[in-house]
PDB file of C-alpha atoms in Angstrom:
ATOM      1  CA  UNK A 696     -26.086  -7.519 -50.433  1.00 47.00           C
ATOM      2  CA  UNK A 697     -25.403  -4.964 -47.624  1.00 49.00           C
ATOM      3  CA  UNK A 698     -23.906  -6.784 -44.191  1.00 46.00           C
ATOM      4  CA  UNK A 699     -26.126  -7.122 -41.569  1.00 46.00           C
ATOM      5  CA  UNK A 700     -25.843  -4.791 -38.667  1.00 45.00           C
ATOM      6  CA  UNK A 701     -24.708  -8.331 -36.542  1.00 38.00           C
ATOM      7  CA  UNK A 702     -21.697  -8.451 -38.311  1.00 43.00           C
ATOM      8  CA  UNK A 703     -20.177  -5.445 -37.313  1.00 43.00           C
ATOM      9  CA  UNK A 704     -20.413  -6.675 -33.847  1.00 40.00           C
ATOM     10  CA  UNK A 705     -17.469  -8.468 -33.000  1.00 42.00           C
ATOM     11  CA  UNK A 706     -15.899  -9.781 -29.139  1.00 41.00           C
ATOM     12  CA  UNK A 707     -12.784  -8.341 -28.493  1.00 43.00           C
ATOM     13  CA  UNK A 708     -10.141 -11.076 -27.419  1.00 43.00           C
ATOM     14  CA  UNK A 709      -9.570 -11.308 -23.668  1.00 44.00           C
ATOM     15  CA  UNK A 710      -6.167 -11.238 -22.836  1.00 46.00           C
ATOM     16  CA  UNK A 711      -4.448 -14.488 -22.111  1.00 47.00           C
ATOM     17  CA  UNK A 712      -4.005 -16.002 -18.384  1.00 57.00           C
ATOM     18  CA  UNK A 713      -0.285 -14.960 -18.013  1.00 60.00           C
ATOM     19  CA  UNK A 714      -0.705 -11.313 -19.287  1.00 59.00           C
ATOM     20  CA  UNK A 715      -4.273 -10.649 -16.504  1.00 55.00           C
ATOM     21  CA  UNK A 716      -1.321 -12.218 -14.078  1.00 56.00           C
ATOM     22  CA  UNK A 717       1.351  -9.970 -14.996  1.00 60.00           C
ATOM     23  CA  UNK A 718      -1.098  -7.029 -14.656  1.00 62.00           C
ATOM     24  CA  UNK A 719      -2.358  -7.955 -11.594  1.00 61.00           C
ATOM     25  CA  UNK A 720       1.030  -8.584 -10.316  1.00 69.00           C
ATOM     26  CA  UNK A 721       2.182  -4.814 -11.678  1.00 74.00           C
ATOM     27  CA  UNK A 722      -1.084  -3.232 -10.051  1.00 74.00           C
ATOM     28  CA  UNK A 723      -0.179  -4.781  -6.576  1.00 78.00           C
ATOM     29  CA  UNK A 724       3.139  -4.121  -6.634  1.00 82.00           C
ATOM     30  CA  UNK A 725       2.351  -0.303  -7.320  1.00 83.00           C
ATOM     31  CA  UNK A 726      -0.126  -0.035  -4.371  1.00 83.00           C
ATOM     32  CA  UNK A 727       1.570  -2.272  -1.917  1.00 85.00           C
ATOM     33  CA  UNK A 728       4.977   0.491  -2.741  1.00 89.00           C
ATOM     34  CA  UNK A 729       2.432   3.329  -2.142  1.00 88.00           C
ATOM     35  CA  UNK A 730       1.674   2.172   0.954  1.00 87.00           C
ATOM     36  CA  UNK A 731       5.307   1.430   2.036  1.00 89.00           C
ATOM     37  CA  UNK A 732       6.080   5.170   0.995  1.00 92.00           C
ATOM     38  CA  UNK A 733       3.077   6.856   2.622  1.00 89.00           C
ATOM     39  CA  UNK A 734       3.777   6.424   6.349  1.00 88.00           C
ATOM     40  CA  UNK A 735       7.891   7.150   5.599  1.00 91.00           C
ATOM     41  CA  UNK A 736       7.110  10.525   7.322  1.00 92.00           C
ATOM     42  CA  UNK A 737       6.011   9.559  10.287  1.00 92.00           C
ATOM     43  CA  UNK A 738       8.272   6.706  10.727  1.00 92.00           C
ATOM     44  CA  UNK A 739      11.442   9.146  10.305  1.00 94.00           C
ATOM     45  CA  UNK A 740       9.648  11.302  12.631  1.00 94.00           C
ATOM     46  CA  UNK A 741       9.389   9.075  15.280  1.00 93.00           C
ATOM     47  CA  UNK A 742      12.789   7.385  14.580  1.00 94.00           C
ATOM     48  CA  UNK A 743      14.429  10.363  14.864  1.00 95.00           C
ATOM     49  CA  UNK A 744      12.807  11.362  18.296  1.00 95.00           C
ATOM     50  CA  UNK A 745      13.553   8.103  19.642  1.00 94.00           C
ATOM     51  CA  UNK A 746      17.361   8.225  18.690  1.00 94.00           C
ATOM     52  CA  UNK A 747      17.356  12.050  20.052  1.00 95.00           C
ATOM     53  CA  UNK A 748      15.809  10.706  23.615  1.00 93.00           C
ATOM     54  CA  UNK A 749      18.735   7.790  23.430  1.00 92.00           C
ATOM     55  CA  UNK A 750      21.222  10.029  22.673  1.00 92.00           C
ATOM     56  CA  UNK A 751      20.761  12.842  25.330  1.00 93.00           C
ATOM     57  CA  UNK A 752      20.377   9.741  28.181  1.00 91.00           C
ATOM     58  CA  UNK A 753      23.511   8.396  27.604  1.00 88.00           C
ATOM     59  CA  UNK A 754      25.903  10.863  26.232  1.00 89.00           C
ATOM     60  CA  UNK A 755      27.782  11.057  28.673  1.00 88.00           C
ATOM     61  CA  UNK A 756      28.350   7.063  29.343  1.00 87.00           C
ATOM     62  CA  UNK A 757      28.867   6.758  25.873  1.00 89.00           C
ATOM     63  CA  UNK A 758      30.792  10.036  25.106  1.00 90.00           C
ATOM     64  CA  UNK A 759      29.639  13.321  23.409  1.00 92.00           C
ATOM     65  CA  UNK A 760      31.708  13.170  20.503  1.00 94.00           C
ATOM     66  CA  UNK A 761      30.441   9.234  19.502  1.00 93.00           C
ATOM     67  CA  UNK A 762      27.035   9.948  20.477  1.00 94.00           C
ATOM     68  CA  UNK A 763      27.096  12.987  18.158  1.00 95.00           C
ATOM     69  CA  UNK A 764      28.295  11.459  15.295  1.00 95.00           C
ATOM     70  CA  UNK A 765      25.690   8.375  15.610  1.00 96.00           C
ATOM     71  CA  UNK A 766      23.093  10.862  16.036  1.00 96.00           C
ATOM     72  CA  UNK A 767      24.087  12.808  12.743  1.00 96.00           C
ATOM     73  CA  UNK A 768      24.400   9.723  10.917  1.00 96.00           C
ATOM     74  CA  UNK A 769      21.109   8.578  12.048  1.00 96.00           C
ATOM     75  CA  UNK A 770      19.307  11.602  11.338  1.00 96.00           C
ATOM     76  CA  UNK A 771      20.763  12.112   7.813  1.00 96.00           C
ATOM     77  CA  UNK A 772      19.484   8.438   6.771  1.00 96.00           C
ATOM     78  CA  UNK A 773      15.996   9.716   8.259  1.00 95.00           C
ATOM     79  CA  UNK A 774      15.993  12.995   6.447  1.00 95.00           C
ATOM     80  CA  UNK A 775      17.091  11.068   3.519  1.00 95.00           C
ATOM     81  CA  UNK A 776      14.304   8.416   3.563  1.00 95.00           C
ATOM     82  CA  UNK A 777      12.057  11.275   3.813  1.00 95.00           C
ATOM     83  CA  UNK A 778      13.421  12.921   0.748  1.00 95.00           C
ATOM     84  CA  UNK A 779      13.116  10.064  -0.982  1.00 94.00           C
ATOM     85  CA  UNK A 780       8.721   9.488  -0.412  1.00 93.00           C
ATOM     86  CA  UNK A 781       8.523  12.994  -1.385  1.00 92.00           C
ATOM     87  CA  UNK A 782      10.346  12.501  -4.768  1.00 92.00           C
ATOM     88  CA  UNK A 783       7.731   9.358  -4.704  1.00 92.00           C
ATOM     89  CA  UNK A 784       5.002  11.424  -4.187  1.00 88.00           C
ATOM     90  CA  UNK A 785       5.385  13.722  -6.943  1.00 87.00           C
ATOM     91  CA  UNK A 786       7.004  11.315  -9.303  1.00 85.00           C
ATOM     92  CA  UNK A 787       5.261   8.205  -9.062  1.00 75.00           C
ATOM     93  CA  UNK A 788       2.293   9.121 -11.541  1.00 67.00           C
ATOM     94  CA  UNK A 789       5.031   9.530 -14.270  1.00 71.00           C
ATOM     95  CA  UNK A 790       7.209   6.106 -13.425  1.00 70.00           C
ATOM     96  CA  UNK A 791       5.691   3.044 -15.829  1.00 73.00           C
ATOM     97  CA  UNK A 792       7.380   0.840 -12.938  1.00 81.00           C
ATOM     98  CA  UNK A 793       7.179   0.720  -9.176  1.00 84.00           C
ATOM     99  CA  UNK A 794      10.415  -1.276  -9.020  1.00 88.00           C
ATOM    100  CA  UNK A 795      13.264   1.100  -8.881  1.00 90.00           C
ATOM    101  CA  UNK A 796      10.795   2.897  -6.148  1.00 92.00           C
ATOM    102  CA  UNK A 797      11.021  -0.217  -4.211  1.00 91.00           C
ATOM    103  CA  UNK A 798      14.538  -0.948  -4.815  1.00 93.00           C
ATOM    104  CA  UNK A 799      15.207   2.337  -3.055  1.00 93.00           C
ATOM    105  CA  UNK A 800      12.994   1.978   0.039  1.00 94.00           C
ATOM    106  CA  UNK A 801      14.539  -1.313   0.799  1.00 95.00           C
ATOM    107  CA  UNK A 802      17.820   0.306   0.564  1.00 96.00           C
ATOM    108  CA  UNK A 803      17.134   2.596   2.716  1.00 94.00           C
ATOM    109  CA  UNK A 804      15.093   0.434   5.505  1.00 95.00           C
ATOM    110  CA  UNK A 805      18.292  -1.661   5.459  1.00 96.00           C
ATOM    111  CA  UNK A 806      20.727   1.259   5.859  1.00 96.00           C
ATOM    112  CA  UNK A 807      18.391   2.755   8.668  1.00 95.00           C
ATOM    113  CA  UNK A 808      18.430  -0.968  10.001  1.00 95.00           C
ATOM    114  CA  UNK A 809      22.030  -1.205  10.248  1.00 96.00           C
ATOM    115  CA  UNK A 810      22.351   2.716  11.744  1.00 96.00           C
ATOM    116  CA  UNK A 811      19.997   1.556  14.287  1.00 96.00           C
ATOM    117  CA  UNK A 812      21.662  -1.896  15.221  1.00 95.00           C
ATOM    118  CA  UNK A 813      24.946   0.159  15.257  1.00 95.00           C
ATOM    119  CA  UNK A 814      23.635   2.547  17.891  1.00 93.00           C
ATOM    120  CA  UNK A 815      21.833  -0.190  19.519  1.00 92.00           C
ATOM    121  CA  UNK A 816      25.364  -1.467  19.905  1.00 93.00           C
ATOM    122  CA  UNK A 817      26.773   1.559  21.172  1.00 92.00           C
ATOM    123  CA  UNK A 818      24.712   2.123  23.487  1.00 92.00           C
ATOM    124  CA  UNK A 819      24.061  -1.026  24.908  1.00 91.00           C
ATOM    125  CA  UNK A 820      27.921  -2.293  25.271  1.00 86.00           C
ATOM    126  CA  UNK A 821      29.587  -2.696  28.810  1.00 81.00           C
ATOM    127  CA  UNK A 822      28.354  -3.384  32.284  1.00 82.00           C
ATOM    128  CA  UNK A 823      25.189  -0.848  32.587  1.00 87.00           C
ATOM    129  CA  UNK A 824      22.167  -2.975  32.694  1.00 88.00           C
ATOM    130  CA  UNK A 825      20.092  -0.208  33.097  1.00 90.00           C
ATOM    131  CA  UNK A 826      21.275   1.197  29.888  1.00 90.00           C
ATOM    132  CA  UNK A 827      21.187  -2.212  27.992  1.00 91.00           C
ATOM    133  CA  UNK A 828      17.439  -2.794  29.147  1.00 91.00           C
ATOM    134  CA  UNK A 829      16.143   0.658  28.887  1.00 92.00           C
ATOM    135  CA  UNK A 830      17.479   0.226  25.192  1.00 93.00           C
ATOM    136  CA  UNK A 831      16.402  -2.679  24.278  1.00 92.00           C
ATOM    137  CA  UNK A 832      12.975  -1.957  24.901  1.00 93.00           C
ATOM    138  CA  UNK A 833      13.257   1.253  23.238  1.00 93.00           C
ATOM    139  CA  UNK A 834      14.671  -0.990  20.274  1.00 93.00           C
ATOM    140  CA  UNK A 835      12.057  -3.625  20.754  1.00 93.00           C
ATOM    141  CA  UNK A 836       9.384  -1.025  20.360  1.00 92.00           C
ATOM    142  CA  UNK A 837      10.695   0.820  17.734  1.00 92.00           C
ATOM    143  CA  UNK A 838      10.662  -2.782  15.596  1.00 93.00           C
ATOM    144  CA  UNK A 839       7.179  -3.546  16.425  1.00 92.00           C
ATOM    145  CA  UNK A 840       6.069  -0.404  15.495  1.00 91.00           C
ATOM    146  CA  UNK A 841       7.792  -1.013  12.280  1.00 92.00           C
ATOM    147  CA  UNK A 842       5.038  -3.880  11.577  1.00 91.00           C
ATOM    148  CA  UNK A 843       2.246  -1.288  10.222  1.00 88.00           C
ATOM    149  CA  UNK A 844       5.204   0.716   8.163  1.00 90.00           C
ATOM    150  CA  UNK A 845       6.972  -1.700   6.527  1.00 91.00           C
ATOM    151  CA  UNK A 846       5.021  -5.271   6.812  1.00 89.00           C
ATOM    152  CA  UNK A 847       3.604  -4.880   3.434  1.00 87.00           C
ATOM    153  CA  UNK A 848       6.905  -6.428   2.151  1.00 90.00           C
ATOM    154  CA  UNK A 849       8.853  -9.126   3.843  1.00 91.00           C
ATOM    155  CA  UNK A 850      12.074  -8.376   2.998  1.00 93.00           C
ATOM    156  CA  UNK A 851      11.832  -4.289   3.686  1.00 93.00           C
ATOM    157  CA  UNK A 852      10.653  -5.187   7.035  1.00 94.00           C
ATOM    158  CA  UNK A 853      13.185  -7.895   7.703  1.00 95.00           C
ATOM    159  CA  UNK A 854      16.404  -5.506   6.265  1.00 95.00           C
ATOM    160  CA  UNK A 855      15.198  -3.236   8.850  1.00 96.00           C
ATOM    161  CA  UNK A 856      13.897  -5.283  12.158  1.00 95.00           C
ATOM    162  CA  UNK A 857      16.559  -8.312  11.790  1.00 96.00           C
ATOM    163  CA  UNK A 858      19.611  -6.327  12.453  1.00 95.00           C
ATOM    164  CA  UNK A 859      18.382  -3.882  15.413  1.00 95.00           C
ATOM    165  CA  UNK A 860      16.962  -7.268  17.109  1.00 94.00           C
ATOM    166  CA  UNK A 861      19.693  -9.581  16.356  1.00 94.00           C
ATOM    167  CA  UNK A 862      21.672  -6.800  17.765  1.00 94.00           C
ATOM    168  CA  UNK A 863      20.348  -6.734  21.296  1.00 92.00           C
ATOM    169  CA  UNK A 864      20.308 -10.378  21.503  1.00 92.00           C
ATOM    170  CA  UNK A 865      24.178 -10.223  21.507  1.00 91.00           C
ATOM    171  CA  UNK A 866      24.634  -7.487  23.172  1.00 89.00           C
ATOM    172  CA  UNK A 867      22.294  -8.790  25.902  1.00 87.00           C
ATOM    173  CA  UNK A 868      24.329 -12.250  26.250  1.00 86.00           C
ATOM    174  CA  UNK A 869      25.660 -13.384  29.556  1.00 80.00           C
ATOM    175  CA  UNK A 870      26.100 -16.877  31.509  1.00 77.00           C
ATOM    176  CA  UNK A 871      23.600 -15.664  34.544  1.00 85.00           C
ATOM    177  CA  UNK A 872      20.356 -16.129  34.599  1.00 90.00           C
ATOM    178  CA  UNK A 873      19.172 -12.514  34.077  1.00 88.00           C
ATOM    179  CA  UNK A 874      21.055 -12.085  30.988  1.00 88.00           C
ATOM    180  CA  UNK A 875      20.512 -15.378  29.562  1.00 89.00           C
ATOM    181  CA  UNK A 876      16.762 -14.892  29.780  1.00 90.00           C
ATOM    182  CA  UNK A 877      16.998 -11.896  27.819  1.00 91.00           C
ATOM    183  CA  UNK A 878      18.762 -12.952  25.644  1.00 90.00           C
ATOM    184  CA  UNK A 879      15.683 -15.707  24.947  1.00 91.00           C
ATOM    185  CA  UNK A 880      13.256 -13.353  25.030  1.00 92.00           C
ATOM    186  CA  UNK A 881      14.957 -11.483  22.329  1.00 92.00           C
ATOM    187  CA  UNK A 882      14.999 -14.053  20.534  1.00 93.00           C
ATOM    188  CA  UNK A 883      11.098 -15.086  20.814  1.00 94.00           C
ATOM    189  CA  UNK A 884      10.280 -11.610  20.228  1.00 93.00           C
ATOM    190  CA  UNK A 885      12.283 -11.404  16.488  1.00 92.00           C
ATOM    191  CA  UNK A 886      10.122 -14.738  15.572  1.00 94.00           C
ATOM    192  CA  UNK A 887       6.934 -13.173  17.039  1.00 93.00           C
ATOM    193  CA  UNK A 888       7.132  -9.826  15.736  1.00 93.00           C
ATOM    194  CA  UNK A 889       8.330 -11.606  11.925  1.00 93.00           C
ATOM    195  CA  UNK A 890       5.170 -13.758  11.877  1.00 93.00           C
ATOM    196  CA  UNK A 891       3.488 -10.777  12.918  1.00 91.00           C
ATOM    197  CA  UNK A 892       4.958  -8.960  10.070  1.00 91.00           C
ATOM    198  CA  UNK A 893       4.544 -12.213   7.929  1.00 91.00           C
ATOM    199  CA  UNK A 894       0.377 -11.875   8.731  1.00 91.00           C
ATOM    200  CA  UNK A 895       0.135  -8.298   8.289  1.00 88.00           C
ATOM    201  CA  UNK A 896       1.825  -8.941   4.868  1.00 87.00           C
ATOM    202  CA  UNK A 897      -0.418 -12.247   3.196  1.00 89.00           C
ATOM    203  CA  UNK A 898      -3.483 -10.037   4.739  1.00 87.00           C
ATOM    204  CA  UNK A 899      -2.941  -6.927   2.658  1.00 82.00           C
ATOM    205  CA  UNK A 900      -1.507  -9.250  -0.644  1.00 81.00           C
ATOM    206  CA  UNK A 901      -5.119 -10.667  -0.555  1.00 85.00           C
ATOM    207  CA  UNK A 902      -6.999  -7.449  -0.040  1.00 82.00           C
ATOM    208  CA  UNK A 903      -4.965  -6.110  -2.820  1.00 76.00           C
ATOM    209  CA  UNK A 904      -6.118  -9.368  -4.750  1.00 79.00           C
ATOM    210  CA  UNK A 905      -9.268  -8.969  -4.206  1.00 81.00           C
ATOM    211  CA  UNK A 906      -9.567  -5.786  -4.927  1.00 76.00           C
ATOM    212  CA  UNK A 907      -7.794  -5.984  -8.097  1.00 71.00           C
ATOM    213  CA  UNK A 908     -10.600  -8.906  -9.411  1.00 75.00           C
ATOM    214  CA  UNK A 909     -13.789  -7.116  -7.863  1.00 77.00           C
ATOM    215  CA  UNK A 910     -12.674  -3.860 -10.155  1.00 69.00           C
ATOM    216  CA  UNK A 911     -11.590  -6.596 -13.279  1.00 72.00           C
ATOM    217  CA  UNK A 912     -15.070  -8.013 -12.589  1.00 76.00           C
ATOM    218  CA  UNK A 913     -16.604  -4.628 -13.107  1.00 77.00           C
ATOM    219  CA  UNK A 914     -15.369  -3.689 -16.100  1.00 74.00           C
ATOM    220  CA  UNK A 915     -16.142  -7.227 -17.669  1.00 70.00           C
ATOM    221  CA  UNK A 916     -19.421  -6.502 -16.668  1.00 78.00           C
ATOM    222  CA  UNK A 917     -19.556  -3.103 -17.911  1.00 76.00           C
ATOM    223  CA  UNK A 918     -18.107  -4.850 -21.336  1.00 78.00           C
ATOM    224  CA  UNK A 919     -20.663  -6.999 -21.336  1.00 77.00           C
ATOM    225  CA  UNK A 920     -23.542  -4.636 -20.921  1.00 77.00           C
ATOM    226  CA  UNK A 921     -22.448  -2.337 -23.826  1.00 78.00           C
ATOM    227  CA  UNK A 922     -21.828  -4.953 -26.187  1.00 80.00           C
ATOM    228  CA  UNK A 923     -25.518  -6.575 -25.121  1.00 76.00           C
ATOM    229  CA  UNK A 924     -27.196  -2.985 -25.670  1.00 76.00           C
ATOM    230  CA  UNK A 925     -24.903  -2.523 -29.071  1.00 76.00           C
ATOM    231  CA  UNK A 926     -26.225  -5.932 -30.299  1.00 79.00           C
ATOM    232  CA  UNK A 927     -29.938  -5.242 -29.086  1.00 74.00           C
ATOM    233  CA  UNK A 928     -29.613  -1.730 -31.581  1.00 77.00           C
ATOM    234  CA  UNK A 929     -28.407  -3.557 -34.373  1.00 77.00           C
ATOM    235  CA  UNK A 930     -31.052  -6.605 -33.817  1.00 79.00           C
ATOM    236  CA  UNK A 931     -33.486  -3.747 -33.898  1.00 77.00           C
ATOM    237  CA  UNK A 932     -32.208  -1.596 -36.975  1.00 82.00           C
ATOM    238  CA  UNK A 933     -32.278  -4.797 -38.591  1.00 77.00           C
ATOM    239  CA  UNK A 934     -35.649  -5.814 -38.438  1.00 78.00           C
ATOM    240  CA  UNK A 935     -37.010  -2.946 -38.900  1.00 79.00           C
ATOM    241  CA  UNK A 936     -34.932  -3.086 -42.444  1.00 80.00           C
ATOM    242  CA  UNK A 937     -36.339  -6.339 -43.258  1.00 81.00           C
ATOM    243  CA  UNK A 938     -39.868  -5.031 -42.315  1.00 78.00           C
ATOM    244  CA  UNK A 939     -39.320  -2.311 -44.751  1.00 74.00           C
ATOM    245  CA  UNK A 940     -37.965  -4.595 -47.070  1.00 75.00           C
ATOM    246  CA  UNK A 941     -41.535  -6.864 -46.745  1.00 73.00           C
TER     247      UNK A 941
END
């Protein structure tokens, strides 16, 4: 006897829970890295502008040679990060894993943080309170501005922001009330901006998970619709065959 067309319809096995989670984590990581690289050019342009402004303002106080050396290092790091972001845009589609790109970005963020921490110490050291407060103000602005640029990844934000703010905190230490208040405000700012970055990261992660879950549900609904239509056609063919035989 011939097999009924209904026998040919078999539900495909659903992936295991661990497989689903691994796929979801990979998709979230890919989107996370994509967001981190998306604004690299703009972030480094702002960094270069601020660094140039600092160098021009305090070149005589710090020393032209020292200031120029720091500016060249800062500009080189910024340029290297822009080149890396451009390579990511051209090669990300061919890459099977986003992990190497994330490691490269973390290295770039950490290097920028250390370079700017050294620059902060360079420009804030000494007894010039005007230079101290202006440089600290600029450092705080750059750190706060890094939240939408690097806040999507906890480590990326921390390796960039913490060296800068901690350097600002220690450079402002003193026995008088003004410098003590300055250091306390720097510590409070570090805590606040880190918490803001954490909230940004959590909201971003939740958004990506909901987006991936929505895509998975749409895929499941489409698959179920196709199976239902195939089952209906097979049933119609089966009934037509039985009616003909009768």
